[in-house]
Every structure is written in C-alpha cells, then in structure tokens.
Coordinates of C-alpha atoms and ligand atoms in Angstrom, one line a residue:
Chain A
M686 CA 19.6 -41.1 -19.3
I687 CA 17.9 -43.3 -16.5
A688 CA 15.4 -41.5 -13.8
G689 CA 15.9 -41.1 -10.3
V690 CA 12.7 -41.8 -9.1
E691 CA 9.8 -42.6 -12.1
L692 CA 6.3 -42.8 -11.1
I693 CA 4.2 -44.7 -14.3
N694 CA 0.5 -44.5 -13.5
V695 CA 0.5 -44.8 -9.8
T696 CA -2.9 -45.1 -8.0
K697 CA -3.5 -45.8 -4.6
R698 CA -7.1 -46.1 -3.3
F699 CA -8.2 -46.2 0.6
G700 CA -11.2 -48.6 0.0
E701 CA -13.1 -47.7 -2.1
N702 CA -11.5 -43.9 -2.0
T703 CA -8.7 -43.2 -4.7
I704 CA -6.3 -40.8 -3.2
V705 CA -4.0 -40.8 -5.4
D706 CA -5.6 -41.3 -9.5
S707 CA -3.1 -42.7 -12.7
I708 CA 0.3 -40.6 -11.8
S709 CA 3.2 -40.5 -13.7
L710 CA 6.0 -38.1 -13.0
S711 CA 9.8 -38.7 -13.5
A712 CA 12.9 -37.1 -11.8
A713 CA 15.5 -36.8 -13.4
A714 CA 18.8 -38.2 -11.5
G715 CA 19.9 -35.0 -8.7
E716 CA 16.9 -33.1 -9.5
F717 CA 15.2 -31.6 -6.7
I718 CA 11.1 -32.3 -7.0
V719 CA 8.4 -30.8 -5.0
L720 CA 5.8 -31.9 -5.0
V721 CA 2.9 -29.3 -3.4
G722 CA -1.0 -29.3 -2.8
A723 CA -3.8 -28.2 -0.2
S724 CA -4.0 -30.4 2.7
G725 CA -5.7 -33.9 2.1
C726 CA -4.4 -34.2 -2.0
G727 CA -2.5 -37.2 -1.6
K728 CA 1.3 -35.6 -1.2
S729 CA 2.3 -38.2 1.4
T730 CA 0.2 -40.7 0.3
I731 CA 2.8 -40.4 -2.8
L732 CA 6.0 -40.2 -0.8
R733 CA 4.8 -42.5 1.4
M734 CA 4.2 -45.2 -2.0
I735 CA 8.1 -44.0 -3.0
A736 CA 9.4 -45.2 0.2
G737 CA 7.4 -48.1 0.6
L738 CA 5.7 -47.5 3.5
E739 CA 2.2 -47.0 1.5
S740 CA 1.3 -50.2 -0.7
V741 CA 0.4 -49.1 -4.5
T742 CA -3.2 -50.5 -6.0
K743 CA -2.0 -49.6 -9.0
G744 CA 1.2 -48.7 -11.8
Q745 CA 4.9 -49.1 -11.1
I746 CA 7.6 -47.1 -9.3
M747 CA 11.3 -46.9 -10.7
I748 CA 14.2 -46.0 -8.5
K749 CA 16.8 -46.0 -10.8
G750 CA 16.0 -47.6 -13.2
R751 CA 14.9 -50.8 -11.2
D752 CA 11.2 -51.8 -10.6
V753 CA 10.8 -51.3 -6.9
T754 CA 7.3 -51.8 -6.2
Q755 CA 7.5 -54.7 -4.6
V756 CA 10.4 -54.0 -2.8
R757 CA 10.6 -53.2 0.7
P758 CA 11.8 -49.8 2.0
D759 CA 14.9 -50.8 3.8
E760 CA 15.3 -51.8 -0.2
R761 CA 15.2 -49.6 -2.2
D762 CA 18.0 -47.4 -1.5
I763 CA 15.9 -44.3 -0.4
A764 CA 15.9 -42.6 3.0
M765 CA 13.0 -40.3 4.3
V766 CA 13.0 -37.4 6.3
F767 CA 9.3 -37.4 8.9
Q768 CA 7.6 -34.6 9.3
N769 CA 7.7 -35.2 13.3
Y770 CA 11.7 -36.2 12.4
A771 CA 10.6 -39.4 14.5
L772 CA 13.8 -39.8 16.1
Y773 CA 14.6 -42.8 18.5
P774 CA 13.7 -41.6 21.3
H775 CA 16.2 -44.4 23.7
M776 CA 19.2 -43.4 21.3
S777 CA 22.0 -41.4 21.6
V778 CA 22.5 -39.1 18.0
A779 CA 24.8 -41.1 16.9
E780 CA 22.9 -44.2 17.2
N781 CA 20.5 -42.7 15.7
M782 CA 22.4 -41.7 12.5
S783 CA 24.3 -45.2 12.4
F784 CA 21.3 -47.2 13.4
A785 CA 20.6 -48.3 9.5
L786 CA 24.5 -48.9 9.0
T787 CA 24.8 -51.4 12.5
L788 CA 21.7 -53.1 11.0
T789 CA 22.9 -54.3 8.2
R790 CA 26.8 -54.6 9.9
T791 CA 28.9 -52.1 8.1
P792 CA 32.3 -52.2 9.6
K793 CA 33.0 -49.8 12.4
D794 CA 35.3 -47.4 11.7
E795 CA 33.0 -46.8 8.2
I796 CA 29.9 -46.6 10.4
K797 CA 32.0 -43.9 12.6
R798 CA 33.7 -41.8 9.5
R799 CA 30.4 -41.4 7.7
V800 CA 28.4 -40.4 11.2
G801 CA 31.1 -37.8 11.3
E802 CA 30.9 -36.4 8.5
A803 CA 27.2 -36.2 8.3
A804 CA 27.9 -34.6 11.6
R805 CA 29.8 -31.6 10.1
I806 CA 28.4 -31.3 7.5
L807 CA 25.0 -30.7 9.3
G808 CA 26.7 -28.8 12.4
I809 CA 25.7 -31.6 15.1
E810 CA 29.5 -32.6 16.3
Q811 CA 29.3 -31.5 19.6
L812 CA 25.8 -33.1 20.2
L813 CA 26.3 -36.8 19.2
E814 CA 26.5 -37.9 22.6
R815 CA 22.3 -36.2 23.6
K816 CA 19.3 -37.9 23.7
P817 CA 17.2 -36.3 21.6
K818 CA 14.5 -34.9 24.2
A819 CA 17.7 -32.7 24.9
L820 CA 17.5 -30.9 21.2
S821 CA 16.1 -28.0 20.7
G822 CA 13.4 -28.3 17.3
G823 CA 16.1 -27.0 14.7
Q824 CA 18.8 -29.7 16.0
R825 CA 16.6 -33.0 16.4
Q826 CA 15.7 -31.7 12.1
R827 CA 19.7 -31.8 11.8
V828 CA 19.6 -35.1 13.1
A829 CA 17.4 -36.4 11.2
M830 CA 18.9 -35.3 8.2
G831 CA 22.0 -36.5 9.3
R832 CA 20.6 -40.0 9.8
A833 CA 19.1 -39.7 6.2
I834 CA 22.5 -39.0 4.5
V835 CA 24.5 -41.5 6.9
R836 CA 23.1 -44.3 4.9
E837 CA 24.0 -42.5 1.3
P838 CA 20.7 -43.6 -0.2
S839 CA 20.1 -42.6 -4.2
V840 CA 16.7 -40.7 -2.9
F841 CA 15.9 -39.0 0.0
L842 CA 12.5 -38.1 0.5
F843 CA 11.3 -35.4 2.4
D844 CA 7.8 -34.6 4.5
E845 CA 7.0 -31.3 5.1
P846 CA 10.4 -31.6 6.6
L847 CA 10.2 -27.8 8.3
S848 CA 6.6 -27.6 9.1
N849 CA 6.9 -28.0 12.6
L850 CA 10.0 -25.2 12.8
D851 CA 9.2 -21.0 13.5
A852 CA 9.6 -19.2 10.8
K853 CA 13.0 -17.9 10.7
L854 CA 14.9 -21.0 11.8
R855 CA 12.9 -22.1 8.7
A856 CA 13.5 -19.6 6.5
Q857 CA 17.6 -20.4 7.6
M858 CA 17.4 -24.3 7.3
R859 CA 15.4 -24.0 4.0
V860 CA 18.7 -22.1 3.2
E861 CA 20.6 -25.1 4.0
L862 CA 19.0 -27.8 2.7
A863 CA 19.6 -26.1 -0.9
L864 CA 23.6 -26.1 0.0
L865 CA 22.9 -29.8 1.3
H866 CA 21.4 -30.5 -1.9
K867 CA 24.1 -29.0 -4.5
R868 CA 26.4 -30.9 -2.3
L869 CA 25.5 -34.3 -2.3
G870 CA 23.5 -33.6 -5.7
K871 CA 21.5 -36.8 -5.3
T872 CA 17.3 -36.8 -6.3
T873 CA 15.0 -35.6 -4.1
V874 CA 11.4 -35.6 -3.7
Y875 CA 10.2 -33.1 -1.0
V876 CA 6.5 -32.8 0.4
T877 CA 5.4 -28.9 1.7
H878 CA 2.5 -27.2 1.5
D879 CA 4.5 -24.1 1.5
Q880 CA 4.8 -22.4 -1.9
V881 CA 7.9 -20.7 -1.2
E882 CA 9.8 -23.6 0.3
A883 CA 8.7 -24.7 -3.7
M884 CA 9.8 -22.3 -4.9
T885 CA 13.2 -21.4 -3.6
L886 CA 14.4 -25.7 -3.5
A887 CA 12.8 -27.2 -6.2
D888 CA 14.2 -27.5 -9.7
R889 CA 10.8 -28.8 -10.6
I890 CA 7.6 -28.4 -9.2
V891 CA 4.6 -30.6 -9.3
I892 CA 0.7 -29.1 -8.2
L893 CA -1.3 -31.1 -6.8
D894 CA -5.7 -30.7 -6.2
R895 CA -7.4 -34.5 -5.4
G896 CA -5.2 -36.8 -6.2
A897 CA -4.2 -36.3 -9.8
I898 CA -1.6 -34.1 -11.2
Q899 CA -2.4 -30.3 -12.1
Q900 CA 0.9 -29.3 -13.6
I901 CA 5.0 -30.1 -13.6
G902 CA 7.3 -27.2 -14.3
S903 CA 10.0 -25.0 -13.0
P904 CA 9.3 -22.4 -10.8
A905 CA 9.1 -19.5 -13.8
E906 CA 6.9 -21.9 -15.4
V907 CA 4.4 -22.3 -13.0
F908 CA 4.4 -18.9 -12.1
N909 CA 4.3 -17.6 -15.4
R910 CA 2.3 -20.2 -17.9
P911 CA 0.0 -21.9 -15.0
R912 CA -1.7 -24.5 -16.9
N913 CA -5.3 -24.2 -15.3
V914 CA -7.0 -22.0 -12.7
F915 CA -6.3 -24.0 -9.6
V916 CA -2.5 -23.6 -10.3
A917 CA -3.0 -20.2 -10.8
G918 CA -4.5 -19.7 -7.5
F919 CA -2.4 -21.6 -5.6
I920 CA 0.9 -20.2 -6.7
G921 CA 2.1 -16.7 -6.0
S922 CA 1.7 -14.7 -3.2
P923 CA -1.2 -12.7 -2.5
V924 CA -3.2 -14.8 -4.2
M925 CA -4.2 -14.4 -7.6
N926 CA -7.3 -12.1 -8.5
M927 CA -10.5 -14.0 -10.3
L928 CA -12.5 -11.9 -11.9
K929 CA -15.7 -13.4 -14.4
G930 CA -16.0 -11.5 -17.5
Y931 CA -16.8 -12.8 -21.3
I932 CA -14.5 -12.6 -24.3
V933 CA -15.3 -8.8 -26.5
E934 CA -13.6 -8.9 -30.2
E935 CA -11.3 -11.5 -29.0
D936 CA -8.6 -9.4 -27.1
N937 CA -10.5 -7.7 -24.5
V938 CA -12.3 -9.1 -21.3
E939 CA -15.4 -7.5 -20.2
L940 CA -16.3 -7.3 -17.1
P941 CA -20.3 -7.7 -16.5
D942 CA -20.7 -5.7 -13.1
T943 CA -18.3 -2.6 -13.7
G944 CA -18.4 -2.5 -17.5
A945 CA -14.7 -2.3 -17.5
R946 CA -12.6 -3.8 -20.6
I947 CA -9.6 -5.5 -19.8
K948 CA -6.9 -5.5 -23.2
L949 CA -5.5 -9.5 -22.8
P950 CA -1.4 -9.4 -23.9
V951 CA -2.5 -11.8 -27.1
P952 CA -5.6 -12.0 -28.6
V953 CA -7.4 -15.5 -28.0
R954 CA -8.8 -16.6 -31.7
G955 CA -12.5 -17.6 -32.0
A956 CA -13.7 -16.8 -28.4
T957 CA -15.9 -14.2 -28.5
G958 CA -18.4 -14.0 -26.4
K959 CA -16.8 -17.2 -24.6
P960 CA -17.5 -16.7 -20.6
V961 CA -13.7 -16.6 -18.6
V962 CA -11.9 -16.4 -15.9
L963 CA -9.8 -13.2 -16.0
G964 CA -6.6 -13.8 -13.9
I965 CA -4.6 -11.0 -12.5
R966 CA -1.7 -10.7 -9.9
P967 CA -2.1 -8.3 -7.1
Q968 CA 1.3 -7.2 -8.6
G969 CA -0.2 -6.6 -12.0
L970 CA -2.8 -3.2 -10.0
I971 CA -0.9 -0.6 -10.3
L972 CA -1.8 2.3 -8.5
N973 CA -3.0 5.0 -11.0
E974 CA -5.2 8.0 -10.2
G975 CA -5.5 9.6 -13.7
P976 CA -8.4 9.3 -15.8
D977 CA -7.5 6.4 -17.6
A978 CA -7.9 4.5 -14.9
V979 CA -9.0 0.8 -15.8
L980 CA -10.3 -1.1 -12.7
H981 CA -11.7 1.5 -9.6
M982 CA -10.8 -0.8 -6.1
Q983 CA -13.0 0.1 -3.1
V984 CA -9.8 -0.5 -0.2
K985 CA -10.9 -2.1 2.7
V986 CA -7.9 -3.4 4.1
A987 CA -4.0 -2.1 3.7
E988 CA -1.4 -4.0 4.8
Y989 CA 1.6 -2.3 5.0
L990 CA 4.9 -5.6 5.0
G991 CA 8.0 -3.0 4.8
T992 CA 8.5 -2.9 0.7
E993 CA 5.1 -3.5 -0.2
T994 CA 1.9 -3.5 0.5
V995 CA -1.0 -5.6 0.2
L996 CA -4.3 -3.4 -0.5
N997 CA -7.0 -5.9 0.3
G998 CA -11.2 -5.0 -1.1
T999 CA -13.2 -4.8 -3.4
L1000 CA -14.3 -3.2 -7.1
A1001 CA -16.0 -0.5 -7.2
N1002 CA -20.0 -0.8 -7.4
S1003 CA -19.8 -4.7 -7.2
D1004 CA -18.7 -7.1 -4.5
E1005 CA -15.9 -8.7 -6.0
A1006 CA -13.2 -9.5 -4.0
V1007 CA -9.7 -8.1 -5.2
T1008 CA -6.6 -7.5 -4.1
S1009 CA -3.5 -5.3 -5.1
S1010 CA 0.0 -5.5 -4.2
L1011 CA 1.7 -1.8 -4.3
N1012 CA 5.2 -0.9 -4.1
G1013 CA 5.6 0.9 -1.1
E1014 CA 4.3 2.4 2.0
H1015 CA 0.8 3.0 1.3
G1016 CA -1.1 2.3 4.8
G1017 CA -3.3 5.8 3.7
L1018 CA -5.5 4.2 1.1
A1019 CA -7.7 2.0 3.9
G1020 CA -11.3 3.0 3.6
K1021 CA -10.8 4.7 0.3
Q1022 CA -11.8 4.5 -3.5
I1023 CA -8.6 4.6 -5.7
G1024 CA -7.7 3.8 -9.5
L1025 CA -6.1 0.7 -11.0
S1026 CA -4.1 0.6 -14.4
I1027 CA -3.1 -3.1 -15.5
D1028 CA 0.4 -5.2 -16.2
P1029 CA -0.5 -6.9 -18.7
A1030 CA 2.2 -8.9 -18.0
H1031 CA 0.6 -10.5 -15.1
V1032 CA -2.8 -11.2 -17.1
H1033 CA -4.5 -14.7 -17.6
V1034 CA -7.6 -16.0 -18.6
F1035 CA -9.4 -19.1 -18.0
D1036 CA -11.9 -21.0 -19.6
A1037 CA -14.9 -20.5 -16.7
G1038 CA -15.5 -24.3 -18.4
T1039 CA -12.7 -25.8 -18.4
G1040 CA -9.9 -24.4 -16.1
L1041 CA -7.6 -24.1 -18.5
N1042 CA -5.3 -21.2 -19.0
L1043 CA -6.4 -19.8 -22.5
I1044 CA -3.6 -17.0 -23.0
H1045 CA -0.4 -19.2 -21.8
Chain B
M521 CA 13.5 -62.5 66.9
E522 CA 13.1 -66.3 68.2
N523 CA 10.2 -66.3 65.7
Y524 CA 11.6 -65.8 63.2
R525 CA 14.4 -67.9 63.6
D526 CA 12.1 -70.8 64.2
V527 CA 10.1 -70.1 61.0
I528 CA 13.2 -69.8 58.5
F529 CA 14.6 -72.8 59.7
D530 CA 11.4 -74.5 60.2
S531 CA 12.8 -77.5 57.3
S532 CA 10.0 -76.8 54.8
F533 CA 10.2 -72.4 54.9
G534 CA 12.3 -73.0 51.9
R535 CA 10.6 -75.2 50.1
Y536 CA 8.1 -72.7 50.4
L537 CA 10.3 -69.4 49.4
V538 CA 11.4 -70.9 46.7
N539 CA 7.9 -72.2 45.4
S540 CA 6.6 -68.9 45.6
L541 CA 9.5 -67.3 43.9
I542 CA 9.3 -69.5 40.5
V543 CA 5.8 -68.9 40.4
G544 CA 5.8 -65.2 41.3
I545 CA 8.7 -65.1 38.4
V546 CA 7.4 -67.1 36.0
A547 CA 4.0 -66.3 36.3
T548 CA 5.6 -62.7 35.6
L549 CA 7.1 -63.3 33.3
I550 CA 5.0 -65.1 31.2
T551 CA 2.2 -62.8 31.3
L552 CA 4.6 -60.0 30.3
L553 CA 5.3 -61.6 27.1
L554 CA 2.9 -62.8 26.0
G555 CA 0.9 -59.4 27.1
C556 CA 3.2 -57.2 24.5
M557 CA 3.0 -59.2 21.9
A558 CA -0.7 -58.8 22.8
A559 CA -1.3 -55.4 23.2
Y560 CA 1.0 -54.6 20.1
G561 CA -1.5 -56.7 18.2
L562 CA -3.9 -55.0 19.0
A563 CA -2.7 -51.7 19.0
R564 CA -0.9 -51.9 15.4
F565 CA -2.9 -54.4 13.5
S566 CA -7.0 -53.8 12.5
F567 CA -8.6 -56.8 12.7
A568 CA -12.9 -58.1 12.9
G569 CA -13.0 -57.5 16.5
R570 CA -10.2 -55.9 18.1
K571 CA -12.0 -53.4 20.2
T572 CA -14.3 -55.7 21.8
I573 CA -11.4 -57.8 22.9
A574 CA -9.8 -54.4 24.4
Y575 CA -12.2 -54.4 26.3
T576 CA -13.6 -57.5 27.0
T577 CA -10.0 -58.0 28.4
L578 CA -10.5 -55.2 30.8
M579 CA -13.8 -56.5 32.2
L580 CA -12.8 -60.3 32.4
R581 CA -10.4 -57.9 35.8
T582 CA -13.4 -57.6 37.8
V583 CA -14.4 -60.8 38.6
P584 CA -13.2 -61.6 42.4
L585 CA -10.2 -64.7 42.1
A586 CA -13.3 -66.6 45.0
V587 CA -15.7 -66.8 42.0
I588 CA -13.5 -68.5 39.5
A589 CA -12.0 -71.7 42.5
V590 CA -14.2 -74.1 42.1
P591 CA -14.3 -74.1 38.7
V592 CA -11.2 -73.8 37.9
F593 CA -9.9 -76.4 41.4
M594 CA -12.6 -79.0 38.6
I595 CA -10.6 -77.3 35.6
W596 CA -7.3 -78.1 36.6
S597 CA -7.7 -81.6 38.2
D598 CA -9.4 -82.5 35.1
W599 CA -6.3 -81.7 33.3
R600 CA -4.2 -83.1 36.3
L601 CA -2.3 -79.4 36.9
T602 CA -3.4 -79.5 40.3
N603 CA -1.0 -79.7 43.2
S604 CA 1.8 -78.5 40.4
L605 CA 3.3 -75.2 40.6
L606 CA 3.1 -75.6 36.6
G607 CA -1.3 -75.2 37.6
L608 CA -0.6 -72.6 39.5
I609 CA 2.0 -70.4 37.2
L610 CA -0.9 -70.8 33.9
L611 CA -4.2 -69.7 36.2
Y612 CA -1.7 -66.2 37.3
V613 CA -0.7 -66.0 33.6
A614 CA -4.4 -66.5 33.5
V615 CA -6.1 -63.9 36.1
N616 CA -3.3 -61.0 35.6
L617 CA -3.1 -60.8 31.2
P618 CA -6.8 -59.1 30.3
F619 CA -5.0 -56.1 32.9
T620 CA -1.2 -56.5 30.9
I621 CA -3.1 -56.5 28.0
W622 CA -4.6 -53.3 28.5
L623 CA -1.9 -51.6 30.4
L624 CA 0.7 -51.9 27.6
Y625 CA -1.5 -51.5 24.9
G626 CA -1.9 -48.0 26.4
F627 CA 1.6 -47.4 26.4
V628 CA 2.1 -49.1 22.6
L629 CA -0.4 -46.4 21.3
Q630 CA 2.2 -43.6 22.3
V631 CA 4.7 -44.9 20.6
P632 CA 4.8 -43.2 17.0
V633 CA 4.1 -44.7 14.4
E634 CA 6.7 -43.1 12.3
L635 CA 9.5 -44.4 14.5
E636 CA 8.8 -47.7 13.3
E637 CA 8.3 -46.5 9.6
A638 CA 11.9 -45.0 10.1
A639 CA 13.1 -48.2 11.3
A640 CA 11.1 -50.6 8.9
I641 CA 13.1 -47.5 6.0
D642 CA 16.6 -48.2 8.2
G643 CA 16.3 -51.7 7.7
C644 CA 14.7 -53.7 10.5
R645 CA 11.6 -56.5 9.8
P646 CA 8.2 -56.3 12.4
W647 CA 10.1 -58.2 15.1
K648 CA 13.4 -56.2 15.1
I649 CA 11.1 -53.0 14.8
F650 CA 9.4 -53.8 17.7
L651 CA 12.6 -55.4 19.8
R652 CA 14.6 -52.4 19.2
I653 CA 12.2 -49.7 18.7
V654 CA 8.7 -50.8 20.9
L655 CA 9.6 -52.3 22.9
P656 CA 12.2 -49.9 25.3
L657 CA 10.2 -47.6 24.7
I658 CA 7.3 -49.5 26.4
R659 CA 9.5 -50.2 29.2
P660 CA 7.9 -48.0 31.7
G661 CA 4.5 -50.1 31.1
L662 CA 6.3 -53.5 31.5
A663 CA 7.5 -52.3 34.3
A664 CA 4.2 -51.4 36.1
A665 CA 2.8 -54.7 34.7
A666 CA 5.4 -56.4 36.6
I667 CA 5.3 -55.3 40.3
F668 CA 1.2 -56.0 39.6
T669 CA 1.3 -59.3 38.3
F670 CA 4.0 -60.1 40.3
R671 CA 2.2 -59.3 43.8
I672 CA -0.3 -60.9 42.8
A673 CA 1.3 -63.9 42.4
W674 CA 3.1 -63.7 45.3
N675 CA -0.1 -62.7 47.5
E676 CA -2.5 -64.7 46.2
F677 CA -4.7 -67.2 48.5
I678 CA -6.9 -68.5 47.8
L679 CA -6.9 -70.4 44.5
A680 CA -3.1 -71.1 46.2
L681 CA -4.9 -73.3 48.5
V682 CA -7.5 -74.8 45.9
L683 CA -4.6 -75.7 44.1
T684 CA -1.1 -76.5 45.8
D685 CA -0.3 -79.7 48.5
R686 CA 2.5 -80.1 50.9
S687 CA 5.2 -79.8 48.1
T688 CA 4.0 -77.5 45.8
R689 CA 2.7 -75.0 48.8
T690 CA 3.5 -71.2 48.4
L691 CA 4.2 -68.6 51.6
P692 CA 0.2 -67.2 52.2
V693 CA -0.4 -70.5 52.1
A694 CA 1.6 -71.7 54.5
A695 CA 1.5 -68.6 56.8
S696 CA -2.5 -69.9 57.2
L697 CA -0.8 -72.7 58.9
F698 CA -0.6 -70.8 61.7
V699 CA -4.2 -70.8 62.5
T700 CA -5.2 -74.2 63.9
D701 CA -7.8 -75.9 65.9
I702 CA -5.9 -75.3 68.9
G703 CA -5.2 -71.6 68.4
V704 CA -3.4 -69.1 66.4
E705 CA 1.0 -68.7 66.6
W706 CA 0.7 -65.6 66.3
G707 CA 4.5 -64.8 67.1
K708 CA 5.2 -66.8 64.1
L709 CA 2.6 -66.0 62.1
M710 CA 3.9 -62.4 62.5
A711 CA 7.2 -63.4 61.4
L712 CA 6.6 -64.8 58.2
A713 CA 4.2 -62.8 57.0
S714 CA 6.3 -59.8 57.6
L715 CA 9.4 -62.4 55.9
I716 CA 6.4 -62.8 53.3
A717 CA 6.4 -58.9 52.5
L718 CA 9.7 -58.2 51.8
P719 CA 10.0 -59.4 48.5
P720 CA 8.4 -57.6 46.8
L721 CA 8.9 -54.9 48.3
I722 CA 12.1 -54.9 46.4
F723 CA 10.7 -56.5 43.5
T724 CA 8.9 -52.8 43.7
F725 CA 11.7 -50.7 44.2
L726 CA 13.0 -52.1 41.3
A727 CA 10.8 -52.2 38.6
A728 CA 9.5 -48.6 39.9
R729 CA 12.7 -47.4 39.0
Q730 CA 12.2 -48.3 35.0
V731 CA 9.1 -46.8 35.4
I732 CA 10.7 -43.1 34.7
S733 CA 7.6 -41.6 32.3
G734 CA 8.3 -39.6 29.1
L735 CA 10.6 -42.1 27.7
T736 CA 8.9 -41.4 24.2
A737 CA 9.6 -37.7 24.6
G738 CA 12.3 -36.5 21.7
A739 CA 10.9 -38.2 19.2
V740 CA 8.6 -36.2 17.9
K741 CA 8.3 -32.3 17.6
G742 CA 7.0 -31.7 21.4
Ligands
ATP618 N1 -4.6 -45.6 5.7 C1 -5.9 -44.7 5.1 N2 -7.1 -44.8 5.3 C2 -7.9 -44.2 4.9 N3 -7.6 -43.2 4.3 C3 -6.3 -42.6 3.6 C4 -5.2 -42.7 5.1 N4 -4.3 -42.5 5.1 C5 -4.3 -41.4 4.0 N5 -5.4 -41.4 3.4 C6 -6.6 -40.5 3.3 O1 -5.7 -39.9 2.3 C7 -5.9 -38.4 2.1 C8 -4.4 -38.2 1.6 O2 -3.6 -38.0 2.3 P1 -1.9 -37.4 3.0 O3 -1.8 -38.2 4.0 O4 -1.7 -38.2 1.0 O5 -2.4 -35.7 2.2 P2 -1.4 -34.9 2.5 O6 -1.8 -34.4 1.0 O7 -0.3 -35.5 2.8 O8 -2.0 -33.6 3.3 P3 -1.5 -32.8 4.7 O9 -0.4 -31.9 3.7 O10 -2.9 -32.8 5.4 O11 -0.1 -33.6 4.8 C9 -6.8 -37.3 2.8 O12 -7.8 -37.6 2.8 C10 -6.3 -39.4 4.3 O13 -7.6 -38.8 5.1
MG619 MG1 0.9 -35.0 4.9

C-alpha cells in the first residue's frame, strides 16, 4: 500500500547545526500522526520540510508515492494550518478560504460549493463576510481549518494549531479535530508539545528529541512500553518517577539511598549488579500505611485535582524527588511521612548508561 | 481677487502647474515603486551588507539639499538632464528613496512571514505573494511615503531653481519670479503661494485616508 507521507533519511542542517538527523517515518494513507517533543527539537522544521517551506539537506520526502523533495509547496497536494493561523487580514473569511481555488481558476460555482460545505462543517457560515480581525480566537482557528479543507488536499499539516486557545476551547477543538479527521479520512501530520493532544488524537505518536526519533507507536504503546528514559519521562502525567539503583538477583532493584528493594514484573537476565534507572509512574505508587510498605515518602505538597491527589515530596531519608498520584482526596497528607507500595504494572527499568528500557 | 485672476490667467501659469504636477506625481510613483521593492528585499532576503544598507539609506536623508545642488547640477549637465522635467524627477526620486525605503522596511517587517508561507502553499509565486499579500498590507506605509515624497517634490525650490528653465519651471520657482529687482509683487506672490499650497493639501487628505493603522490586525492571534 502506498504511504500518505513518507520521510526517508531526512536530514536538515542550518549552517553547522544538524536540526533534524536522518529521520525516517511513514504515515499510512488516512493515518493521524502526531509529532511531539520538547521545544526546539525540530518538530516544526520537519513539518515545514513536508510542506516545502524549508529545503531538505539530505533525504527524500514522498507524498502518496510521489517524490516531492524538490516540488513547490502548492504542488505537493498538502494544506497547512499555522500556529498563529496566518489568515490574510485584508480578505474576508470567504476570500481567505477560496484564495487557493481562485489562483487555480476553479469555476465560481465549484468554489462556492466547497466554501459553503467547509463553512457548514465548521459552523462558520454566518462569518463568511467578516474580516479576520472581527473574529475570536476560536473562530479564527476554524477559518484556518476551513482554508485547509477547501483545498481538498491529500495531506493535512498542523503546527500546534490549538496552542493559542484557552484550555476549555482547546479541549473542544480537540474533539472537533478528531471528528473532522474521522469524517475526511485524510492523512494528517500534527505537531504539538501537548501530550494530551498527542494521546487523544494520534493513531501513532512520534516522539522526538534533539532532531532524532525516540519512538514511534500507538498512544498505548508509547505509554505502556516506552523505549527509553526520554519517552518514559515525556509521556504520562504527572511525569514518571526516575530512581537510581542497581539490579540484584535479576528480578529486584535496590535503591542505594534507602536500601529498599523493589520487585520487578519480569526478571532482567544476566544483569545482576547493573546500574539502572527505575521508572515508576506516579499512579503506580499506592498509599500503604501497613507494615509491608516498600517505600516511605516525605510528602511536601498535596495537590487535590478533583478525582485524584498528586503528592510531591522526597523519599524518606533521601533527597530523591518522588511523585505519587492517588485516587480521591488526600489533601491532609501534606507534611506527613507515608508508606507506599508499588503496582508492578507501572514499573520500568532503564539501562543507566544507554537509557533503553530493559523489560518492555 | 484680482491678483488671483492675474496669476491664473497669466499665460504660463498653466504650464508651470502642469510641470509641477508631472514632477510631483511621476516622482512619487517611481519612488513608491522602487521603494517598496527595495524595502521588501531588505526585509525578507538576507545578503551581505544588508544591515549597512538599511542604515545608510536613513543617514543619506539627513544631508541638506542645498549641499548637493552644485554637484548635481554638474553631473546633470554632463548627462544633459538639466532643464528637463526628467532630470528633476530623477533627482526627487533619489532624494526621497532612502526615507521611503526605510519607512516601508518597517511596514514589511510587520507582515508575518507565515502569511507569505500560507500564500505560497495556496499557490502564489513570489511575485504574486508580493502583489496580493504584501502590497495590500503595507498600504498605510505606501500612503505615508507618498505624502512625504509628493510634498517634497512639489515644494522643493533650490534644486528646481538650478535645474529648470523658462519652459520646465515648477510653481515654487515661478513664485520666486515675483521677487524682482524693482520690488516684490506681494499680491501676486501671495495669491500664487496659496494656490501652490492647495494640491498637497488635497493629496494629503486623500492619501491619509489610507493610513489606517492596524491593517494587519487579525492575521495572527493578537
Ligand atoms: N531558519 C533557521 N535558521 C537557523 N536555525 C533555525 C532556523 N529555523 C529553526 N532553527 C532552529 O532549529 C531548531 C528546531 O526548531 P523548530 O522550530 O523545528 O523547533 P520546534 O520543535 O518546532 O520547537 P517549538 O516547540 O518551540 O515550536 C531550533 O533550535 C531553532 O533554533
Ligand atoms: Mg514549532
């Protein structure tokens, strides 16, 4: 089957700096791919190379099986939604949406039909005659999407399209985007640094760090089987606890500071004595006031969030920071020392040197 | 009133008026045309010496016109541009271009690059991006630059005096002819002076309506 978008060993350098380092990636036709990573890791640069706004230093970009590496942006069969929307301020909403079609001399009634249809899908029919400056942020966002839809491209490119909206509107637009994708079924490459957007929208997530792909996988895969420390720390909220230790008897990790031993869900063969990073999701640290508690935590701050309480503090007799996320209301634990047991399903072990996950 | 009638129906008033209009309008158009292209180039394309050019253009404008009158006359004589409207027009373009470039440069910088990128994706070639996106958005700057250029070209006296003759004279030079050896014809001078002041006023009024700030508002999240 022909991929919707394919990157083959794509490298981008600005002068001496390698910003994107030999990335290969293939999005199936109709797939929703989300690129995530910290600020400056090269997400936008990758998207702009797909769009043709940035040249490719090395490698190839294919869209629907066609090599477009040297093709002009307008002939790549893509549409892009910018973070700041980039609406043409001197044109009405309708003119903004139909600009590309008028440039290709599409017949008037065809333009009208497509703009009308996109406006109906997005619920902006009554805004068509307005100028962008007379629109709210959410409405501008919709117009920007409308401008992309009207072109009926094979590939949609989004660069942090929701990051300028307030939290409530962002959640609403996220749902609308998901519905829109379902409806149009077009290949989509979506850049964000919001992991909630990544988890909820993506068929597959691509996690980037310093211009290199750390892992590609479904939301469940990258959450449950993070390939390395970076992915484990990036996906999941609150952030996974990372504790230094070493393996004893293949199936335990001992924490040198506290002497605590944590049983692993699966043994790491032949690794006894190996220095590791023990990763435990905050949800895997469970309140246990009994004598069999594995870890003890000095709680500093308890944040009550409605359905859960996030405890921030350190391991008792140590200064290693830990976070626990407990169901329900536990605001009273602030300042106390508590016992914790560990849910093995939330435990990961990473090689202290390479950062690779040793058990998943 | 009589003075006005005398001035207007003087056989050469019409010619001087036409001279002034041609010089003012053509100089303004050429200045704007070159100015917006140069400003766009400076703002959007990086090349060696770009910063230097941007600053020196502004410095140039601080030189008083009287200082350049003599050298200009020599060069224009060499090129046989004296006593022609073209010579005057070229001079006014040269004098006004630096300020115009500098002014429009600021306006181009205000246009978000993403608009041009969006237009490129929508199917605009570089020239079309300039015409359909950039030019409409720097319209206030164009209008402001037009006001400045037109008024300087219209009112300027010293260079016009040096570079024109009986047939290519502009109105300010014509006005000075009322100052004669045997006295100043105050009535006619005042009448012509007020007539001269009128067109720039009208022009400024028309152009100023284009100077609506915030034309790029709404392009990006504000
Ligand atoms: N034109 C350019 N010249 C030089 N360096 C650039 C250029 N464009 C981007 N960079 C650099 O490339 C790196 C990646 O930039 P990019 O915009 O792709 O990051 P990003 O992942 O999108 O970050 P953010 O989340 O902040 O948007 C940054 O370090 C940036 O400084
Ligand atoms: Mg970015």
